[in-house]
Tab-separated table of C-alpha atoms in Angstrom:
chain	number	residue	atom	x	y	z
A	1	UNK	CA	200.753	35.847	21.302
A	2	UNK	CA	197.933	38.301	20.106
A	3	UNK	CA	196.107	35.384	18.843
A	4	UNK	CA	195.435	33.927	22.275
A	5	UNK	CA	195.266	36.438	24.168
A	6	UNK	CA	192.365	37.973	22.806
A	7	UNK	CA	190.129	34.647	22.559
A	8	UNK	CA	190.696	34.279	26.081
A	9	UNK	CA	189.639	37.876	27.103
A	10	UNK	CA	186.357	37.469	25.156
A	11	UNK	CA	185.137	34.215	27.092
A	12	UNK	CA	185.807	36.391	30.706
A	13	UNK	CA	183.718	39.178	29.157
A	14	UNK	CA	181.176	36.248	28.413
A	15	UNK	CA	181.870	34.616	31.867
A	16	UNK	CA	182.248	37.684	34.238
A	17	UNK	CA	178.515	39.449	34.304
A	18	UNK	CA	177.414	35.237	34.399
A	19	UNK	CA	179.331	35.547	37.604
A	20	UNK	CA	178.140	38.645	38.614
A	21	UNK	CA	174.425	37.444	38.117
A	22	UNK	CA	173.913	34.761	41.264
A	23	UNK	CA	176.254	37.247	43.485
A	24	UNK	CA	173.569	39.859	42.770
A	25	UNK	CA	170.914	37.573	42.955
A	26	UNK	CA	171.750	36.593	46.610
A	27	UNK	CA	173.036	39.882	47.562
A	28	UNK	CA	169.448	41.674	47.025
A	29	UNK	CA	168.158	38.031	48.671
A	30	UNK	CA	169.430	38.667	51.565
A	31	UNK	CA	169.053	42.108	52.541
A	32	UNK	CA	165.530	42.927	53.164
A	33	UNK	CA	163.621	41.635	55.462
A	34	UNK	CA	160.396	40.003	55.102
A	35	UNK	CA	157.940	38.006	56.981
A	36	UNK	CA	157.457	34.692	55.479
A	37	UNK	CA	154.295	33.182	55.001
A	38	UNK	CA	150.650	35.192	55.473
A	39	UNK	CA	151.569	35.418	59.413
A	40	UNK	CA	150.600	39.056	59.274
A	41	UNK	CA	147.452	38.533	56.909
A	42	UNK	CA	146.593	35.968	59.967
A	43	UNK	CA	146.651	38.168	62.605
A	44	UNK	CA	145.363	40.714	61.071
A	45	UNK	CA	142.102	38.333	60.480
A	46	UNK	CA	142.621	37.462	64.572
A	47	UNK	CA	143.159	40.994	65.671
A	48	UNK	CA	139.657	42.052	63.727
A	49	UNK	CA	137.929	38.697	65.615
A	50	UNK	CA	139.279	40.330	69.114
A	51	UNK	CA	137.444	43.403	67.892
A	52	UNK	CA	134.096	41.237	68.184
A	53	UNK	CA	134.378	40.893	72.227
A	54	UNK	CA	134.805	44.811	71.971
A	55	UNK	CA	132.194	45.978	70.373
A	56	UNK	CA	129.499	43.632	72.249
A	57	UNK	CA	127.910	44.756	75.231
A	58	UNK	CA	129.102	41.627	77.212
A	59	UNK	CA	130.090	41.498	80.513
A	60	UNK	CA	131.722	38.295	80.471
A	61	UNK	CA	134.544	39.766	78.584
A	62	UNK	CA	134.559	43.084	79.773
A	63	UNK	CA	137.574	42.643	81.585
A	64	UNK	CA	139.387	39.714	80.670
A	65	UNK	CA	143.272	39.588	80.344
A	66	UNK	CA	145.078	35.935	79.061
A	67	UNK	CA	148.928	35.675	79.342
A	68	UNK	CA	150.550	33.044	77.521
A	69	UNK	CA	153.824	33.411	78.126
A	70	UNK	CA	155.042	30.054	78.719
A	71	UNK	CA	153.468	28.586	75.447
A	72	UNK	CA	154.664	30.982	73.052
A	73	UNK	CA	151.279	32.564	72.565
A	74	UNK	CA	150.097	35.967	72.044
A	75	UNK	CA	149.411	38.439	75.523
A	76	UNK	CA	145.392	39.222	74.576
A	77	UNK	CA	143.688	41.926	77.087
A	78	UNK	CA	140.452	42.866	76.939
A	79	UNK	CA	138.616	45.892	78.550
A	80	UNK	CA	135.048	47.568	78.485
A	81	UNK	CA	133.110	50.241	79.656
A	82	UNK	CA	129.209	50.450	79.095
A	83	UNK	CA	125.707	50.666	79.287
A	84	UNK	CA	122.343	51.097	78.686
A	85	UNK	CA	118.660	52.667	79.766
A	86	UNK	CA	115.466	53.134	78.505
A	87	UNK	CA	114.175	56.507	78.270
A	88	UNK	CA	110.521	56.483	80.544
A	89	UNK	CA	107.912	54.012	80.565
A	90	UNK	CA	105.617	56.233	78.551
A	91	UNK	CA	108.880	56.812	76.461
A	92	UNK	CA	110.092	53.118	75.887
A	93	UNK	CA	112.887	54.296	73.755
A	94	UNK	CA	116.333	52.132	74.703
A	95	UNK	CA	119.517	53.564	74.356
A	96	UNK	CA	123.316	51.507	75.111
A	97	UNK	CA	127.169	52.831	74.278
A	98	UNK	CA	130.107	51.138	74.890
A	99	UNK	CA	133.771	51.603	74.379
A	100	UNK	CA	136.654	49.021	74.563
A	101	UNK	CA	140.106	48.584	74.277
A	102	UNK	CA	142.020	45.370	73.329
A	103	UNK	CA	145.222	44.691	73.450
A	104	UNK	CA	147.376	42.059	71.126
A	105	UNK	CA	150.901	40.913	71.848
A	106	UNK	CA	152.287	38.780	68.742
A	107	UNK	CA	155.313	37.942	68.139
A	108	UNK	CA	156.946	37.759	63.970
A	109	UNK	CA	159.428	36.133	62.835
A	110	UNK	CA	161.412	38.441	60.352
A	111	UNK	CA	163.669	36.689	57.786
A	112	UNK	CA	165.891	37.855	54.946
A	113	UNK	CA	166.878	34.267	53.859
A	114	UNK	CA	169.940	33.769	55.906
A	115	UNK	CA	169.107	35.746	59.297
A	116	UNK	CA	165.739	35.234	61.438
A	117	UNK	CA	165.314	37.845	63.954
A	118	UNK	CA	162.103	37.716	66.365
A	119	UNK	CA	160.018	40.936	66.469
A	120	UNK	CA	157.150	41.394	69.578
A	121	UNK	CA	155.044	44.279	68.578
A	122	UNK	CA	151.740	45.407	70.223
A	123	UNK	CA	148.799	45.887	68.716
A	124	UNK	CA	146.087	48.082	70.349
A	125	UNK	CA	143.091	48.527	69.439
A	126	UNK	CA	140.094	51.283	70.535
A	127	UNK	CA	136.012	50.167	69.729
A	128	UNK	CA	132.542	52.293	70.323
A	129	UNK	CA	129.277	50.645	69.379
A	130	UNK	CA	126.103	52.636	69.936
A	131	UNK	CA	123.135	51.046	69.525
A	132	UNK	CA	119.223	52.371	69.800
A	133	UNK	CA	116.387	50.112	70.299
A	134	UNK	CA	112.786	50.382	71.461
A	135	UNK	CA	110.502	48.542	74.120
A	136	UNK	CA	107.798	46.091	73.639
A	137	UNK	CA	105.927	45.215	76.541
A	138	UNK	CA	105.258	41.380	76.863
A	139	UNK	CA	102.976	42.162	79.591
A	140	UNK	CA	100.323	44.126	81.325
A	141	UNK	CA	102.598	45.439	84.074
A	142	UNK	CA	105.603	46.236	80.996
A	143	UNK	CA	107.634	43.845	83.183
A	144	UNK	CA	108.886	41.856	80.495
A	145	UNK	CA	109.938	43.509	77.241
A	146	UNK	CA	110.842	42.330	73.883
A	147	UNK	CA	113.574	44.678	72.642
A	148	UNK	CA	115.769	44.663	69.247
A	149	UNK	CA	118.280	47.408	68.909
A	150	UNK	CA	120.318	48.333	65.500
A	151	UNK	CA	123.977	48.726	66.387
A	152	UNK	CA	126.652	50.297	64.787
A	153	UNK	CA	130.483	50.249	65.578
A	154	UNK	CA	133.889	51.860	64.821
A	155	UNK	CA	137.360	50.576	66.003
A	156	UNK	CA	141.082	51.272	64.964
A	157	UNK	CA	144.008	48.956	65.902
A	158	UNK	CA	147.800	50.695	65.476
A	159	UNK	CA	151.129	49.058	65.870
A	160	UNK	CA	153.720	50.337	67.836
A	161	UNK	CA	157.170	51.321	66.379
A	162	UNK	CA	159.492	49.511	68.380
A	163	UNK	CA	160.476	47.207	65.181
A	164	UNK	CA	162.979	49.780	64.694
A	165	UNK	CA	165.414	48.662	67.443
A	166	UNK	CA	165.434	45.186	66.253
A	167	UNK	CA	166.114	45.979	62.822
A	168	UNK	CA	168.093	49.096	62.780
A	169	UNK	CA	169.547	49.863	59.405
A	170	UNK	CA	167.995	46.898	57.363
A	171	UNK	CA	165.820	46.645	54.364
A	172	UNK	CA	162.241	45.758	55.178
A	173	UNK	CA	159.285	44.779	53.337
A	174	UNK	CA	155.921	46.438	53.046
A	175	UNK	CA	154.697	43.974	55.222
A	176	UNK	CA	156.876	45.095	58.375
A	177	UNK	CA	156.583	48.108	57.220
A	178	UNK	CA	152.712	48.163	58.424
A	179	UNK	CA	154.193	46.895	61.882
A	180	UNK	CA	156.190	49.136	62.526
A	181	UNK	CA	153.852	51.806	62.654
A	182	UNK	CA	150.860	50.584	60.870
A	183	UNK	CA	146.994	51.536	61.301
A	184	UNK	CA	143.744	49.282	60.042
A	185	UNK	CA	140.552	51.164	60.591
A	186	UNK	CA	137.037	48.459	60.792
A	187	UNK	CA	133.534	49.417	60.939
A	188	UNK	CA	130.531	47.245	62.364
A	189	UNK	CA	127.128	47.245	61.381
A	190	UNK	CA	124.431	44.774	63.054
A	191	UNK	CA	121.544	44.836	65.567
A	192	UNK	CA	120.514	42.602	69.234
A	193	UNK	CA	117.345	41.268	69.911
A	194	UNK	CA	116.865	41.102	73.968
A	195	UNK	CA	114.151	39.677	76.484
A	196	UNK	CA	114.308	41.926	79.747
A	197	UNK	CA	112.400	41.142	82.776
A	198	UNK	CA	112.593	43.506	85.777
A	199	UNK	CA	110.934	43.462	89.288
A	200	UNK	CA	111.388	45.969	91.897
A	201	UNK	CA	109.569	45.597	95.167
A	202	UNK	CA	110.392	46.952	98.526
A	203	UNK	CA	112.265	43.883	100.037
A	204	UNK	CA	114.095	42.963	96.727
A	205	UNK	CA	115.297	44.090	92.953
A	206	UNK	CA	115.202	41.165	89.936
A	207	UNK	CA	116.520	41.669	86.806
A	208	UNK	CA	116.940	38.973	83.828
A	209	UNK	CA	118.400	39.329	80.472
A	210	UNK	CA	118.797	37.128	77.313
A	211	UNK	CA	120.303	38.674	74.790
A	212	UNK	CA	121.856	37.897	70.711
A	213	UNK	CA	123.966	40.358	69.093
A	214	UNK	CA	125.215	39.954	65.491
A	215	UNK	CA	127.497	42.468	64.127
A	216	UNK	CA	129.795	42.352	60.918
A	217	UNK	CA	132.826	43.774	61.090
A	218	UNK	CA	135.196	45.299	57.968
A	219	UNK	CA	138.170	47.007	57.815
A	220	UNK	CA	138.873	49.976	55.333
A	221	UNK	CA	141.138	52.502	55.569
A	222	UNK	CA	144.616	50.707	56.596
A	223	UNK	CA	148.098	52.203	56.057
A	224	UNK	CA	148.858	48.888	53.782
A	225	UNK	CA	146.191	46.871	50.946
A	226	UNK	CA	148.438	43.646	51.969
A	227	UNK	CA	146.396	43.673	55.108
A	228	UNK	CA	142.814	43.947	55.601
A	229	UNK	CA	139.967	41.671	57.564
A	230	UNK	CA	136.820	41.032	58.239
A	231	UNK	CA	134.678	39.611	61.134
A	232	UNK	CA	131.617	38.420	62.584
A	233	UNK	CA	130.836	39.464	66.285
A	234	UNK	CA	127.835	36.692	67.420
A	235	UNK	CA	127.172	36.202	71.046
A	236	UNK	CA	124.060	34.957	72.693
A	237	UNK	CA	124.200	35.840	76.973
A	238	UNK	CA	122.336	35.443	79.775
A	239	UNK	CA	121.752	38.097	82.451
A	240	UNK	CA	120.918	37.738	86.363
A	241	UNK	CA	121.053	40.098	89.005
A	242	UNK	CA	119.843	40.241	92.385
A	243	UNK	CA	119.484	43.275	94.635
A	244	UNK	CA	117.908	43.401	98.614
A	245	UNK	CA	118.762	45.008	101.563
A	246	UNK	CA	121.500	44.081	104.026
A	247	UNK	CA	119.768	45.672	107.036
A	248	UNK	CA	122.787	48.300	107.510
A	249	UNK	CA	122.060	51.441	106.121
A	250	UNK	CA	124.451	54.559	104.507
A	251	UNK	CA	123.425	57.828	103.080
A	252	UNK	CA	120.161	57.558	104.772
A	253	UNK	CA	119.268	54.817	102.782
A	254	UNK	CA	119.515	51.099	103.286
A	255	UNK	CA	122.591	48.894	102.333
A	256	UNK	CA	122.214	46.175	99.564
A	257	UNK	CA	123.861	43.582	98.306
A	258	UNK	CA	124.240	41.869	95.096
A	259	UNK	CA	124.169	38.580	93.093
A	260	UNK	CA	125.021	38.243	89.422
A	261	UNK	CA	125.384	35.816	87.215
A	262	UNK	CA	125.895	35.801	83.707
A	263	UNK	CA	126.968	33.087	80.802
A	264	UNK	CA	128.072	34.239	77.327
A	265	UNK	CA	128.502	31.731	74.297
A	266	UNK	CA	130.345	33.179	71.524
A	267	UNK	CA	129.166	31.928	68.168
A	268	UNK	CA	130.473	31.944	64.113
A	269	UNK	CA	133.509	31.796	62.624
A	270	UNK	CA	135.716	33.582	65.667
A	271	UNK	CA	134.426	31.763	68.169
A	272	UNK	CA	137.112	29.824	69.449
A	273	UNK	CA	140.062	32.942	68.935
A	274	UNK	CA	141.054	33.320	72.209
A	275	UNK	CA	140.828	29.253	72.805
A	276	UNK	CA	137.015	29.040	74.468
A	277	UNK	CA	133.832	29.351	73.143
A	278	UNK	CA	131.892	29.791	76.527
A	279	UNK	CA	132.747	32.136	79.327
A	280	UNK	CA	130.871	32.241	82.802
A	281	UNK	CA	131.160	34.689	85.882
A	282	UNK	CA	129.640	34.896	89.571
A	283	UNK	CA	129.419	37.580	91.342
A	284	UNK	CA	128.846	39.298	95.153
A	285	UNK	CA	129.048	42.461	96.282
A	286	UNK	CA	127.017	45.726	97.497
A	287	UNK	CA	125.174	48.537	96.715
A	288	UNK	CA	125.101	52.203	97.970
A	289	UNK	CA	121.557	54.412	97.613
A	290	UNK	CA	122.751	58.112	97.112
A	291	UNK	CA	119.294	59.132	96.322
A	292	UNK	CA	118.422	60.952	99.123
A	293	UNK	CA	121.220	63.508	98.640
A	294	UNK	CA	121.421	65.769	95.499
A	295	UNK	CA	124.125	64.345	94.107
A	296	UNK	CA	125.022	62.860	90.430
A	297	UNK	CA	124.940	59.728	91.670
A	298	UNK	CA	122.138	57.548	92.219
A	299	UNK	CA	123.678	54.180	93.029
A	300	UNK	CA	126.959	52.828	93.168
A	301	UNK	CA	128.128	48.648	92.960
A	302	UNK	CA	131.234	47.134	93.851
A	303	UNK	CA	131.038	43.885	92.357
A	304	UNK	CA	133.905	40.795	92.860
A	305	UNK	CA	133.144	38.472	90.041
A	306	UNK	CA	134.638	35.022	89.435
A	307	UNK	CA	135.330	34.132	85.702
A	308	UNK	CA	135.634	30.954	84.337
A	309	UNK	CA	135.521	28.905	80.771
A	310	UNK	CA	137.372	26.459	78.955
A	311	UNK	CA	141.400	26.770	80.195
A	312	UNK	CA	140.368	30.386	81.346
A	313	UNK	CA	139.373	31.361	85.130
A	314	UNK	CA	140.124	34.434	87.307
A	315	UNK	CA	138.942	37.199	89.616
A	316	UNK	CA	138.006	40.712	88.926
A	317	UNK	CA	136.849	43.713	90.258
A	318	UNK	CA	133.764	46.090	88.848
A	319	UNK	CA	132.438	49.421	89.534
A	320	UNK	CA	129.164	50.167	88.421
A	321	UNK	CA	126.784	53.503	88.740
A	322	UNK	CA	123.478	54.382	87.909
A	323	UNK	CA	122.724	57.934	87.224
């Protein structure tokens, strides 16, 4: 009886950690969470290509705002605030700032080999770009200038930390880690090269820009090494505005109105991102003199503008001052 007993007990020792092995194998399979694929190396690479219609001065994308809802793409928003003067005529130094904010909606899909839950997260991000540039006059009159500026910019994009609530109490991977409340810091360094032509006369105000900005964008700094990217903002735009009186008159000073019109391609490897490579606005609206008082405030524009471009068109508002 001893003799076959103990035979037998020796093969389960053999066979029970085999066992064991799979059952563990699966076990720590299956419990944390992961996002498969490079998804989040991807839009990491698209979130630092949004940067690149920050940190331009552009106002063809200075407010811009695509939902996507029905196909399943990501909510993009785009938002800027800028400008630029030169100093005097006997002091042709330029100077331009800008800040913008972007704003990414993707959505993950989070697997741990036998459950897929879908994660929307947010990603914002917050650009400057500076940028300091001198005047060449093209002409006797300094009408037209030639004008290259160096530019320099700095942007962070965070994640939110709602990934929490959709998975409470699970193991998760480095990767949604950085999602959940995740930072990736990116620094641009480039320069413009403009052509500015400006007329004022009594009965009228012209102004005409062409413009190319190249700026390089890297990220450093980011709460995780899986994620980093790099970027290329190009853009070559065209500039038009029109100012002349109305014939009313406010603030002791006559009434204009305005016509823009502006075109911006966007050029290198990001072009494309958002789905267009061109965008185009029109625009009406009028101007208020406030130079005749002591006040701040030299000018202010109300501006409707019409946007349009490949599978993009809409309607926006802009205030603008000069000081």
């Amino acid at each position: 009886m001893n003799g076959v007993t103990q035979p037998r007990l020796k093969w389960l020792a053999i066979l029970w950690p085999l066992c064991l092995t799979p059952v563990q194998a699966v076990a720590q399979s299956i419990t944390e969470f992961q996002l498969p694929g490079a998804n989040l190396q991807k839009s990491a690479n698209a979130v630092i290509s949004l940067m690149s219609f920050a940190v331009v001065p552009d106002l063809a994308s200075s407010s811009l705002a695509i939902n996507n809802g029905a196909t399943g793409n990501p909510d993009v928003t785009l938002w800027q605030l800028g400008g630029g003067f030169t100093w005097s005529k006997t002091m042709p130094l330029y100077l331009e700032g800008s800040i913008g904010y972007n704003r990414y909606d993707p959505t993950y899909v989070a697997s741990n080999g036998v459950d897929s839950r879908q994660i929307p997260t947010k990603w914002n991000t917050v650009a400057g770009t500076i940028g300091v540039g001198w005047d060449f006059p093209l002409t006797a009159n300094k009408e037209l200038v030639f004008r290259p500026i160096l530019n320099a910019s700095l942007a962070r994009v965070t994640t939110d930390a709602s990934v929490a609530q959709f998975l409470l109490g699970q193991k998760t991977g480095k990767d949604i880690s950085f999602i959940e409340n995740g930072h990736l810091n990116a620094y641009g360094l480039g320069g413009s090269v403009m052509l500015d032509w400006e007329r004022h006369a009594p009965t009228y105000d012209a102004d005409i820009e062409v413009r190319y900005t190249n700026i390089h964008l890297q990220s450093f700094g980011g709460t995780s090494s899986a994620v980093t990217g790099t970027g290329a903002a190009q853009t070559a735009s065209l500039y038009a505005r029109w100012r002349a009186p109305t014939g009313m008159w406010a603030l002791d000073r006559p009434v204009r109105y305005v016509l823009e019109l502006s075109h911006s391609r966007y050029l290198g490897r990001d072009a494309g991102t958002l789905g267009f490579n061109d965008l185009t606005t029109l625009g009406t609206g009028l101007e208020l003199d406030a130079s005749a008082h002591e006040v701040f405030v030299t000018r202010i524009r109300a501006v409707v503008r019409y946007v349009f471009g490949n599978n993009v068109s809409g309607i926006s508002l802009g205030i603008a001052a000069s000081f």
